[in-house]
C-alpha cells in the first residue's frame, strides 16, 4: 500500500525516476526485507515511537516503508537530502 503523501511524491518525479522507483517497489511485494543483489535495503534505527521502518535506496531517492504482518506500507518517497528529516 502506498500512502497519499507517497503517491503525490511519486507523481511529481520525472518519468525515468518514477519508473525506477515503481520497479523497486514491485520487488518489495515479494520480499520486503531480504537483501538481493543490487538492492539496498536497511532498517532504520533510533526512531522513537515508530514502528520498524525500512528504507530502500533507489539512486538519490529513498523509499521509506514499514511492514505490518504481510503488508508493506510506503510512507515517503523523497530525495536523500530530505529523507530523514521527517523522522526527527
Coordinates of C-alpha atoms in Angstrom, one line a residue, residues 6-84:
X6 CA 4.0 8.9 -1.2
X7 CA 1.6 8.8 -4.2
X8 CA 1.9 12.6 -4.6
X9 CA 5.7 12.5 -4.2
X10 CA 5.9 9.7 -6.9
X11 CA 3.6 11.7 -9.2
X12 CA 5.9 14.7 -9.0
X13 CA 9.0 12.8 -10.2
X14 CA 10.5 12.7 -13.7
X15 CA 9.3 9.8 -15.8
X16 CA 12.6 7.9 -15.7
X17 CA 12.9 8.2 -11.9
X18 CA 9.3 7.2 -11.5
X19 CA 9.8 4.0 -13.5
X20 CA 12.9 3.0 -11.5
X21 CA 11.1 3.6 -8.2
X22 CA 8.0 1.7 -9.3
X23 CA 10.1 -1.2 -10.4
X24 CA 11.9 -1.3 -7.0
X25 CA 8.6 -1.0 -5.1
X26 CA 7.2 -4.0 -7.0
X27 CA 10.2 -6.0 -5.9
X28 CA 9.3 -5.2 -2.3
X29 CA 6.0 -7.1 -2.8
X30 CA 7.7 -10.5 -2.9
X31 CA 10.4 -9.9 -0.3
X32 CA 10.5 -6.6 1.6
X33 CA 13.4 -7.3 3.9
X34 CA 15.8 -9.8 2.3
X35 CA 18.8 -8.3 0.6
X36 CA 19.2 -9.2 -3.0
X37 CA 22.0 -8.2 -5.3
X38 CA 21.8 -4.5 -6.3
X39 CA 19.0 -3.8 -3.8
X40 CA 19.9 -1.5 -0.9
X41 CA 17.5 -2.0 2.0
X42 CA 18.3 -1.0 5.6
X43 CA 16.3 -1.0 8.8
X44 CA 16.2 2.5 10.3
X45 CA 17.2 2.6 13.9
X46 CA 16.8 5.1 16.7
X47 CA 13.3 6.2 15.8
X48 CA 11.3 6.6 19.0
X49 CA 7.6 5.8 19.0
X50 CA 7.7 4.5 15.4
X51 CA 7.0 1.1 14.0
X52 CA 10.0 -0.7 12.5
X53 CA 10.8 1.4 9.4
X54 CA 13.0 0.5 6.5
X55 CA 14.5 2.4 3.6
X56 CA 15.0 1.3 0.1
X57 CA 17.6 3.3 -1.8
X58 CA 16.8 4.0 -5.5
X59 CA 19.5 6.2 -6.8
X60 CA 19.3 9.5 -5.0
X61 CA 15.8 8.8 -3.7
X62 CA 14.7 6.9 -0.6
X63 CA 11.6 4.9 -0.2
X64 CA 10.6 4.8 3.5
X65 CA 8.3 2.0 4.4
X66 CA 7.1 -0.2 7.2
X67 CA 6.0 -3.8 7.3
X68 CA 2.9 -4.9 9.3
X69 CA 2.0 -8.6 9.1
X70 CA 2.1 -9.3 5.3
X71 CA 1.6 -5.7 4.2
X72 CA 4.2 -3.2 3.1
X73 CA 3.1 0.4 3.8
X74 CA 5.1 3.0 1.8
X75 CA 5.0 6.3 3.7
X76 CA 7.6 8.5 1.9
X77 CA 9.4 8.8 -1.4
X78 CA 11.9 11.6 -1.2
X79 CA 15.4 12.7 -2.2
X80 CA 18.2 11.6 0.1
X81 CA 18.9 15.1 1.4
X82 CA 15.3 15.3 2.8
X83 CA 14.6 11.6 3.6
X84 CA 15.4 11.5 7.2

